[in-house]
Amino acid sequence: MNATMRRRLFALTLVLTFALFVLAFRLAYVQLAIGPELAGRAEDSWRRNVLFQPKRGDIRDRSGIPLAYDVSTPTVVAIPAQIRDAEATADKLSRVLGMNKEDVLRQITLRTMSVYIRPGGRKIDPEKAKEVRNLGLPGIVVTEDSKRYYPFGSLAAHVLGIVGVDGGLTGIERHYDARLRGVAGSIAYLSDARGRKMPHTSETYTPPQDGLHLQLTIDKNIQAFVERELDQAVLEHKPKQAIAIAVDPTNGDVLAMASRPTFEPGRYADYPPEIYNRNLPIWMTYEPGSTFKIITLAAALEEKKVDLKNERFHDPGYVEVAGVRLHCWRKGGHGSQTFLEVIENSCNPGFVALGQRLGKETLFGYIRKFGFGQKTGIDLDGEENGILFPLSRVGPVELATTSFGQGVSVTPIQQVMAVSAAVNGGKLYRPRLAKAWIHPETGETVATNEPVFVRQVISGETSRQIREALENVVAHGTGRNAFVDGYRVGGKTGTAQKAVGGRYAADEHIVSFIGVAPANDPKIVVYVAIDDPEDLQFGGLVAAPVVRNILADALPYLGVEPDYAGQIPKKANPGVYEPPMVEVPDLIGATVDDILEDLNMNFRLARYGSGSTVVDQSPKAGTRVERGSTIRIFLADT
């Protein structure tokens, strides 16, 4: 072998040796340095997951009574890649599920990792689930799904809201969806390129994390009182819509919130979307009418612009403002009266005078301090702001009309929170619905939503004077129909013309009443608004009795004792017959036949439930009511 050949052979050997060294280094690098990462990537590409949905958290009232909770139901899931004989599988599965074979076949042959068999395979009964499991079909899995259940039907429907396939859609269910829904679990397995499970490999089960339970400030019983009376008002007056809110004025807790028309959250698809999508107490805006006079009164008292008992005002039935005549509701006016009587009589010209004394900057400053023109921050989606005149557009007429509640636009929740501040010592609170979050396994409270104090609006002394004035409205003035014998109730009526097409409709009104009790130490504020009742168009005649009936049940339930000595006696309404007061008998345990014999003509009966024996009644035994009042009896078989 010559020298040239030896050099070439040596060079080739060097090249081959270097190449082998590089290859060995590369293999070592891949195996030792990045091998685990590559193995993980490969495993990820082979891994398939079958999801298991968590159980959604309960929604409970403030006493812990469940208002919405999940019920576990079996659901059939297909893993198409693992199905060996699609035709046979579809045939057997369709027989058990009561579905069309072709429909099942189409679903189980989809090019997807997994698929729910719809509709027959979703949320099936346990017997069907057992039949499916007994078929032993490869690629067919029975997993646990859940169905939302609302044990009280339509109770608090708009507050609770609805749940769809992807989670909460409205109400509390939507607002707190992230905490209520939990975290999905899964079964993970390794599969080949066709999706078939690899032999001799194990499955990894990750359990779902159930959602947290939510305790609301809503009281199930007060909510029931409110909805019962709202239903009765709708039945009697046939309005377009109706709204009611009850709050604890000491901390902003919403005790009840309802509107009509309503729906059942568990069957929301049976109702028009405009019913379940609109929570009227936070969404609807309208001119409040005379209930807004409480704000004007608060501002005038705080600014010391009026002496209620010692200063007099003459009402001729109208007031001229910048060439515009603004009328009082009473033709001919109220004549000479104290300003306390101006409030009792809901006299528009008297409140115009207060507005003029305050001036637009001061009055509108208080209106904004009370929370109008901005969202209250309630923990629900869809809240509206309401509308206030910008100061640049407020002239003498706008100032005058605003002082008695016309020309401004508010939401019911703004109205009830503002009045709560006016009577609770002057403290404005943010309305609160969510009270606490509870762990689904341990039952421990993991988080709380504390009451949120927004600001001090008026002094405690001004608030005391407002309470006293409102109590006089119920005892002596336009709010007589909210009088509850034995309880100190304050309140204010409202009758506002509706704006339709940019003009006020002469025969369409939103009538309302806001009640406070006990007037000397408020524990509850109730606001009711009725949109365009067919028969009567006055808040004192339509809305005040609704509030009275709610308070008559709510106050004893809240443990408030009657105060006959402290109550201002009800003043007779001249020219109007007022029936005598009679005591409600104890009807619990009696049969309907017995009651009909004993009650004679003192009371009317309204029956709820089925059965022959009375298990509950409203008002409670011993309550004094007007003769001819309705007693609601709740029947069951004992």
XYZ file of C-alpha atoms in Angstrom:
638
model
C 0.000 0.000 0.000
C 1.587 3.255 -1.089
C 1.814 6.357 0.982
C -1.083 8.093 -0.773
C -3.442 5.251 0.025
C -2.325 5.211 3.631
C -2.950 8.934 3.992
C -6.413 8.584 2.473
C -7.262 5.647 4.716
C -6.055 7.554 7.745
C -8.111 10.593 6.794
C -11.196 8.434 6.247
C -10.650 6.786 9.615
C -10.409 10.170 11.268
C -13.622 11.346 9.601
C -15.470 8.173 10.558
C -14.181 8.340 14.103
C -15.258 11.980 14.407
C -18.684 11.169 12.947
C -19.103 8.274 15.381
C -18.044 10.567 18.220
C -20.581 13.232 17.187
C -23.301 10.597 16.846
C -22.453 9.122 20.240
C -22.446 12.590 21.795
C -25.783 13.374 20.187
C -27.291 10.101 21.381
C -25.982 10.732 24.880
C -27.378 14.290 24.822
C -30.779 13.134 23.607
C -30.883 10.234 26.020
C -29.525 11.921 29.111
C -30.039 15.662 28.735
C -33.308 16.121 26.853
C -34.598 12.584 26.943
C -37.135 13.173 29.755
C -38.494 16.266 27.979
C -38.904 14.413 24.683
C -40.481 11.454 26.444
C -42.928 13.844 28.081
C -43.810 15.418 24.748
C -44.371 12.013 23.228
C -46.524 10.958 26.120
C -48.523 14.175 25.849
C -49.197 13.415 22.184
C -50.395 9.939 23.129
C -52.406 11.011 26.174
C -56.199 11.310 25.968
C -58.531 12.645 28.663
C -62.144 11.896 29.522
C -63.435 14.822 31.582
C -65.555 14.504 34.704
C -67.546 17.607 35.570
C -67.426 18.842 39.178
C -70.512 19.294 41.282
C -71.622 22.922 41.195
C -71.791 24.628 44.569
C -75.105 25.088 46.361
C -76.737 28.506 46.652
C -78.306 28.850 50.094
C -80.342 31.443 51.919
C -78.996 33.229 54.976
C -80.175 30.418 57.270
C -78.523 27.712 55.157
C -81.647 26.530 53.306
C -80.614 25.364 49.790
C -82.220 27.425 47.027
C -80.254 25.796 44.191
C -78.062 22.675 44.142
C -76.732 19.994 41.834
C -78.203 16.531 41.573
C -75.791 13.916 40.197
C -77.040 12.144 37.091
C -75.299 9.522 34.897
C -74.277 10.513 31.362
C -73.061 8.325 28.488
C -69.780 9.307 26.809
C -68.332 7.666 23.677
C -64.607 7.439 22.844
C -64.842 6.798 19.061
C -61.272 5.503 18.635
C -61.865 2.694 21.142
C -65.099 1.450 19.574
C -64.439 -1.868 17.748
C -67.763 -2.426 16.004
C -69.597 0.851 15.446
C -72.693 -0.727 13.880
C -73.220 -3.204 16.711
C -72.455 -0.576 19.334
C -74.958 1.876 17.850
C -77.612 -0.832 17.646
C -77.269 -1.933 21.275
C -76.866 1.569 22.673
C -79.830 3.017 20.789
C -82.129 0.323 22.194
C -81.226 1.167 25.787
C -81.273 4.947 25.344
C -84.423 5.047 23.207
C -82.618 6.864 20.397
C -82.491 6.496 16.639
C -79.701 4.052 15.666
C -78.432 6.282 12.834
C -78.201 9.244 15.193
C -76.129 7.223 17.671
C -73.944 5.864 14.875
C -73.241 9.349 13.562
C -72.111 10.534 17.000
C -69.896 7.554 17.882
C -68.050 7.732 14.545
C -67.141 11.386 14.808
C -63.424 12.146 14.491
C -63.079 13.487 18.007
C -61.516 12.385 21.262
C -64.834 11.925 23.099
C -68.472 12.858 22.657
C -71.556 13.031 24.861
C -74.381 10.931 23.405
C -77.169 13.481 22.974
C -79.942 13.785 23.822
C -80.833 10.358 25.161
C -77.489 9.780 26.876
C -77.376 13.005 28.888
C -78.505 12.923 32.511
C -80.179 9.500 32.375
C -81.752 7.628 35.277
C -79.648 5.109 37.275
C -81.485 2.085 35.819
C -80.549 3.018 32.261
C -76.990 3.716 33.353
C -76.773 0.211 34.802
C -78.050 -1.267 31.544
C -75.417 0.621 29.550
C -72.643 -0.575 31.851
C -73.884 -4.162 31.605
C -73.534 -4.025 27.801
C -69.756 -3.867 28.277
C -69.259 -1.946 25.046
C -65.651 -0.924 24.308
C -65.354 2.851 23.987
C -68.611 3.557 25.854
C -68.228 5.083 29.311
C -70.877 6.069 31.854
C -69.693 9.135 33.745
C -71.327 11.378 36.337
C -72.922 14.609 35.171
C -75.046 16.967 37.211
C -78.374 18.705 36.852
C -79.231 21.982 38.572
C -82.241 21.695 40.849
C -84.284 24.538 42.343
C -86.391 23.071 45.165
C -88.729 26.078 45.494
C -89.576 26.492 41.825
C -89.686 30.146 40.832
C -88.745 31.507 44.277
C -86.033 34.189 43.892
C -85.708 33.216 40.223
C -84.139 36.443 38.986
C -81.704 36.586 41.891
C -80.549 32.987 41.470
C -80.445 33.095 37.670
C -79.959 30.176 35.297
C -77.237 27.713 34.306
C -76.463 26.558 30.766
C -74.053 23.997 29.338
C -71.112 26.376 29.739
C -71.987 27.657 33.226
C -74.025 30.435 34.774
C -75.933 32.635 32.330
C -77.784 35.126 34.547
C -78.157 36.175 38.165
C -75.971 34.913 40.990
C -75.246 31.806 38.908
C -73.444 34.035 36.390
C -71.910 36.629 38.692
C -70.166 34.022 40.862
C -69.815 31.315 38.211
C -66.057 30.862 38.675
C -66.407 29.921 42.352
C -69.601 27.933 41.974
C -68.521 25.780 39.011
C -65.435 24.116 40.540
C -62.641 22.421 38.547
C -63.203 19.459 36.197
C -61.546 16.084 36.853
C -60.474 13.489 34.271
C -59.353 9.953 33.421
C -56.108 10.107 31.417
C -54.858 7.176 29.283
C -52.282 6.619 26.506
C -53.438 5.871 22.964
C -51.925 5.198 19.574
C -52.259 7.406 16.501
C -55.763 6.072 15.891
C -56.850 6.859 19.418
C -56.861 3.253 20.622
C -55.711 2.631 24.183
C -52.150 1.318 24.305
C -51.877 -2.159 25.776
C -50.211 -2.652 29.151
C -50.671 1.020 30.105
C -52.515 2.331 33.128
C -55.091 5.086 33.552
C -54.659 8.167 35.767
C -57.718 9.493 37.581
C -57.803 13.127 38.711
C -60.920 13.754 40.805
C -62.977 16.892 40.122
C -62.943 19.728 42.659
C -66.528 20.617 43.523
C -67.560 24.270 43.551
C -67.888 26.284 46.756
C -71.291 26.686 48.369
C -72.609 30.262 48.500
C -74.674 31.605 51.384
C -76.810 34.585 50.412
C -78.320 37.383 52.470
C -81.716 36.417 51.000
C -84.119 35.046 53.589
C -86.233 32.269 52.100
C -89.253 33.076 54.270
C -89.209 36.833 53.691
C -88.720 36.120 49.990
C -91.822 33.912 50.139
C -93.831 36.665 51.884
C -92.785 39.158 49.206
C -93.552 36.877 46.270
C -96.897 35.795 47.690
C -98.053 39.407 48.007
C -96.635 40.323 44.618
C -98.606 37.477 43.045
C -101.754 38.656 44.795
C -101.232 42.220 43.549
C -100.748 40.977 39.983
C -103.927 38.920 40.270
C -105.964 41.864 41.590
C -104.597 44.765 39.539
C -103.268 43.087 36.353
C -100.241 45.355 35.861
C -97.682 45.108 33.092
C -94.886 44.477 35.599
C -94.332 44.474 39.347
C -91.244 44.810 41.536
C -90.476 44.279 45.221
C -87.293 44.567 47.287
C -86.739 44.094 51.029
C -83.453 45.079 52.670
C -81.920 45.307 56.112
C -81.155 49.046 56.360
C -78.513 48.527 59.054
C -76.022 46.810 56.727
C -77.357 46.745 53.146
C -78.300 43.052 53.151
C -80.911 42.214 50.530
C -83.509 40.051 52.287
C -85.783 39.581 49.274
C -85.915 40.660 45.643
C -88.592 39.723 43.145
C -90.345 40.852 39.996
C -93.246 39.840 37.818
C -93.478 38.282 35.301
C -91.240 35.509 36.577
C -90.050 32.031 35.541
C -88.732 28.722 36.876
C -84.916 28.550 36.593
C -85.021 24.780 36.088
C -87.257 25.237 33.028
C -86.072 28.612 31.765
C -86.124 27.455 28.120
C -89.937 27.361 28.361
C -90.041 31.147 28.844
C -89.275 34.114 26.567
C -85.693 35.396 26.999
C -86.919 38.874 27.934
C -88.399 37.406 31.119
C -85.380 35.502 32.451
C -82.766 37.927 31.106
C -84.161 41.047 32.821
C -83.861 41.449 36.554
C -86.180 44.447 36.873
C -85.150 45.596 40.404
C -81.636 46.403 39.128
C -82.321 46.886 35.411
C -85.531 48.884 35.082
C -85.283 52.685 35.159
C -88.232 55.040 35.601
C -89.298 58.274 37.249
C -89.874 57.436 40.915
C -92.563 59.973 41.736
C -93.279 60.958 45.321
C -91.126 58.320 47.038
C -88.238 60.501 45.825
C -89.536 63.333 48.024
C -87.778 61.610 50.930
C -84.461 62.702 49.365
C -85.595 66.314 48.997
C -86.832 66.244 52.601
C -83.506 64.829 53.807
C -81.538 67.560 52.038
C -83.806 70.334 53.347
C -83.600 69.063 56.932
C -79.830 68.553 56.803
C -79.336 72.064 55.414
C -81.794 73.460 58.004
C -84.026 74.949 55.308
C -87.293 73.920 56.972
C -88.962 73.555 60.361
C -91.476 70.739 59.940
C -93.746 71.459 62.897
C -93.619 75.214 63.337
C -93.437 76.507 59.773
C -96.553 76.706 57.600
C -97.094 76.566 53.854
C -100.145 77.523 51.816
C -101.036 75.233 48.895
C -103.561 76.619 46.391
C -103.321 73.444 44.326
C -100.542 74.555 42.007
C -97.324 76.511 41.758
C -96.096 78.741 38.907
C -92.448 78.165 37.947
C -90.919 80.062 35.020
C -94.314 80.354 33.372
C -95.167 76.667 33.879
C -97.994 75.669 36.204
C -97.179 72.551 38.273
C -100.201 71.007 39.962
C -100.729 69.238 43.232
C -102.439 65.856 43.017
C -105.361 67.251 45.020
C -107.541 69.575 42.999
C -107.949 72.853 44.865
C -104.884 72.138 46.996
C -104.449 71.523 50.705
C -104.655 75.120 51.860
C -102.639 76.181 54.909
C -100.605 73.378 56.450
C -97.409 72.742 58.392
C -94.501 71.271 56.479
C -95.059 68.024 58.364
C -98.540 68.013 56.819
C -96.954 68.821 53.436
C -95.136 65.489 53.778
C -98.204 63.650 55.081
C -100.257 64.970 52.167
C -97.470 64.480 49.583
C -98.040 68.061 48.455
C -96.092 68.845 45.266
C -96.033 72.665 45.644
C -94.613 72.281 49.162
C -91.735 70.189 47.872
C -91.128 72.643 45.026
C -90.642 75.286 47.721
C -88.070 73.069 49.465
C -86.227 72.492 46.204
C -86.100 76.236 45.531
C -84.721 76.904 49.016
C -81.970 74.360 48.435
C -80.987 75.422 44.924
C -79.889 73.094 42.176
C -76.252 72.614 43.276
C -77.206 71.607 46.812
C -80.198 69.427 45.900
C -78.369 67.559 43.147
C -75.345 67.211 45.406
C -77.470 65.319 47.916
C -79.123 63.283 45.182
C -75.693 62.045 44.083
C -74.564 61.480 47.679
C -77.572 59.191 48.144
C -76.292 57.105 45.222
C -78.484 58.166 42.319
C -77.004 58.487 38.843
C -74.521 55.668 39.484
C -74.609 51.917 39.994
C -75.018 50.738 43.565
C -72.455 47.965 43.045
C -74.820 45.119 43.892
C -73.276 41.742 43.110
C -75.417 41.043 40.052
C -74.722 41.719 36.383
C -76.825 44.087 34.295
C -77.323 46.945 36.752
C -78.282 50.297 35.237
C -77.117 53.789 36.286
C -80.346 55.738 36.091
C -80.411 59.234 34.610
C -80.017 62.655 36.219
C -80.140 66.074 34.607
C -76.625 67.511 34.149
C -76.451 70.707 36.204
C -75.944 72.753 33.038
C -79.438 71.720 31.917
C -81.175 72.278 35.249
C -83.334 75.381 35.092
C -86.104 76.495 37.459
C -88.633 73.995 36.049
C -86.197 71.041 36.170
C -85.283 71.923 39.753
C -88.965 72.079 40.682
C -89.949 68.772 39.070
C -86.895 66.963 40.446
C -87.874 68.011 43.964
C -91.029 65.869 43.738
C -89.552 62.970 41.748
C -90.285 63.818 38.123
C -87.641 64.186 35.426
C -85.093 61.950 37.164
C -84.738 58.271 36.323
C -83.807 55.725 38.989
C -83.614 51.988 39.511
C -85.545 50.255 42.302
C -82.334 49.142 44.025
C -81.056 52.753 44.055
C -84.336 53.905 45.550
C -84.420 51.357 48.356
C -80.742 51.844 49.287
C -81.132 55.642 49.346
C -84.191 55.491 51.610
C -82.399 52.962 53.822
C -79.641 55.547 54.270
C -82.213 58.244 55.021
C -83.699 56.242 57.916
C -80.744 54.273 59.345
C -78.826 57.233 60.725
C -77.615 58.560 57.384
C -75.299 55.699 56.360
C -75.292 54.628 52.702
C -74.394 50.966 52.221
C -73.672 48.947 49.130
C -76.412 46.316 48.662
C -75.106 42.834 49.465
C -76.341 39.443 48.222
C -73.350 37.123 48.770
C -72.654 36.632 52.458
C -70.207 33.720 52.771
C -68.432 30.945 50.858
C -68.472 27.450 52.335
C -66.163 24.521 51.533
C -68.237 21.660 50.052
C -66.430 18.917 51.994
C -65.507 20.418 55.355
C -68.452 22.797 55.684
C -66.072 25.493 56.868
C -66.491 29.128 55.871
C -63.564 29.950 53.591
C -64.451 33.559 52.750
C -66.969 36.212 53.723
C -68.323 39.340 52.069
C -68.556 41.964 54.776
C -71.054 44.856 54.559
C -69.624 47.794 52.632
C -70.209 51.257 54.100
C -70.101 53.808 51.279
C -70.435 57.169 53.047
C -72.281 59.217 55.637
C -74.913 61.232 53.787
C -76.892 62.982 56.547
C -76.693 63.236 60.316
C -78.357 60.923 62.779
C -80.624 63.755 63.943
C -81.835 64.449 60.398
C -82.485 60.733 59.959
C -84.556 60.686 63.163
C -86.722 63.530 61.871
C -87.259 61.710 58.575
C -88.391 58.556 60.390
C -90.826 60.590 62.466
C -92.227 62.287 59.370
C -92.645 58.996 57.507
C -94.432 57.465 60.485
C -96.885 60.358 60.344
C -97.429 59.712 56.629
C -98.648 56.185 57.463
C -100.696 57.172 60.510
C -102.184 60.433 59.217
C -101.447 60.843 55.523
C -101.435 59.181 52.118
C -99.827 55.987 53.458
C -102.710 54.898 55.712
C -103.133 51.646 53.809
C -99.686 50.541 55.013
C -100.682 50.863 58.676
C -100.019 47.667 60.676
C -101.752 47.603 64.033
C -99.185 47.303 66.844
C -96.162 48.174 64.718
C -94.605 51.567 64.066
C -94.518 51.751 60.273
C -93.244 54.702 58.294
C -93.449 55.127 54.559
C -94.095 57.159 51.466
C -96.402 56.709 48.499
C -95.455 57.325 44.895
C -97.535 57.822 41.752
C -95.489 58.728 38.687
C -96.704 59.275 35.150
C -94.930 57.070 32.630
C -93.020 58.655 29.788
C -94.135 56.997 26.538
C -92.609 58.122 23.243
C -91.100 61.223 24.834
C -94.407 62.362 26.354
C -96.155 61.689 29.636
C -99.050 59.276 29.240
C -102.128 60.626 31.008
C -103.476 57.194 31.967
C -100.286 55.160 32.597
C -98.499 55.299 35.934
C -95.950 53.445 38.000
C -97.412 53.383 41.502
C -95.204 52.585 44.460
C -94.773 52.577 48.193
C -91.687 52.329 50.367
C -92.179 51.193 53.950
C -89.858 51.342 56.970
C -90.365 49.396 60.183
C -90.144 49.798 63.065
C -90.053 53.527 62.393
C -88.130 54.254 65.601
C -85.499 51.528 64.993
C -85.672 50.245 61.385
C -85.040 46.536 60.828
C -86.499 46.275 57.343
C -87.247 48.526 54.381
C -89.698 47.253 51.757
C -90.199 48.849 48.347
C -92.986 47.839 45.963
C -93.591 49.305 42.503
C -96.520 48.326 40.267
C -96.318 49.224 36.572
C -99.606 50.469 35.107
C -102.290 48.653 37.153
C -105.548 48.295 35.231
C -107.950 49.438 37.916
C -106.339 51.972 40.283
C -103.572 54.469 39.595
C -102.478 55.533 43.088
C -99.574 54.163 45.123
C -101.499 54.508 48.373
C -104.298 52.286 47.072
C -102.296 49.673 45.151
C -98.742 49.401 46.514
C -99.226 50.409 50.171
C -101.454 47.389 51.029
C -98.840 45.075 49.492
C -96.135 46.521 51.738
C -98.481 46.345 54.735
C -99.086 42.621 54.228
C -95.369 41.917 53.781
C -94.502 43.807 56.975
C -97.325 42.151 58.918
C -95.604 38.794 58.368
C -91.963 39.892 58.256
C -91.874 41.844 61.513
C -93.024 38.987 63.801
C -90.761 36.633 61.846
C -87.794 38.926 62.524
C -88.646 38.880 66.226
C -89.902 42.455 66.409
C -92.354 42.798 69.286
C -95.548 44.881 68.890
C -95.416 48.395 70.332
C -99.001 49.532 70.854
C -97.983 52.224 73.337
C -95.414 53.858 71.048
C -97.460 53.628 67.859
C -99.061 56.815 66.530
C -102.812 56.135 66.320
C -104.208 55.921 62.834
C -106.105 59.051 61.864
C -109.510 58.550 60.278
C -109.813 59.572 56.648
C -112.723 62.049 56.454
C -115.487 60.907 54.165
C -114.082 57.406 53.805
C -115.530 54.443 55.660
C -112.843 52.549 57.533
C -113.868 49.161 58.932
C -113.258 48.408 62.611
C -110.202 46.483 63.782
C -110.659 42.825 64.747
C -108.269 40.222 66.116
C -107.133 37.337 63.919
C -108.015 33.948 65.458
C -105.685 30.953 65.690
C -106.594 28.720 62.752
C -103.664 26.267 62.796
C -104.902 22.699 63.184
C -108.456 23.534 62.135
C -110.163 22.180 59.038
C -111.490 24.390 56.265
C -115.074 23.485 57.140
C -114.532 24.538 60.753
C -113.060 27.852 59.659
C -115.891 28.676 57.284
C -118.381 28.161 60.104
C -116.473 30.252 62.673
C -115.179 33.237 60.718
C -118.610 34.530 59.687
C -118.180 37.829 57.848
C -115.105 39.143 59.709
C -112.493 37.836 57.258
C -111.946 36.585 53.744
C -109.918 33.442 53.114
C -107.189 32.786 50.570
C -106.136 29.130 50.374
C -102.676 27.855 49.472
C -101.598 24.238 49.074
C -103.747 21.117 49.104
C -105.244 19.215 51.969
C -107.893 19.774 54.582
C -105.951 21.012 57.627
C -104.391 24.420 58.245
C -100.644 24.136 58.966
C -99.818 27.849 58.808
C -101.582 31.181 58.500
C -100.933 34.820 57.698
C -101.438 37.140 59.514
C -100.558 35.272 62.703
C -103.054 34.701 65.473
C -103.547 37.757 67.700
C -102.772 40.276 64.978
C -105.292 43.105 64.724
C -106.509 43.839 61.194
C -109.431 45.600 59.570
C -112.668 43.633 59.424
C -112.983 42.089 55.979
C -109.215 41.578 55.611
C -107.884 38.442 53.935
C -106.383 35.644 55.990
C -104.088 33.349 54.010
C -104.240 29.761 55.138
C -101.746 27.092 54.087
C -103.244 23.623 53.813
C -101.839 20.105 54.007
C -102.937 16.625 55.006
C -101.678 15.782 58.488
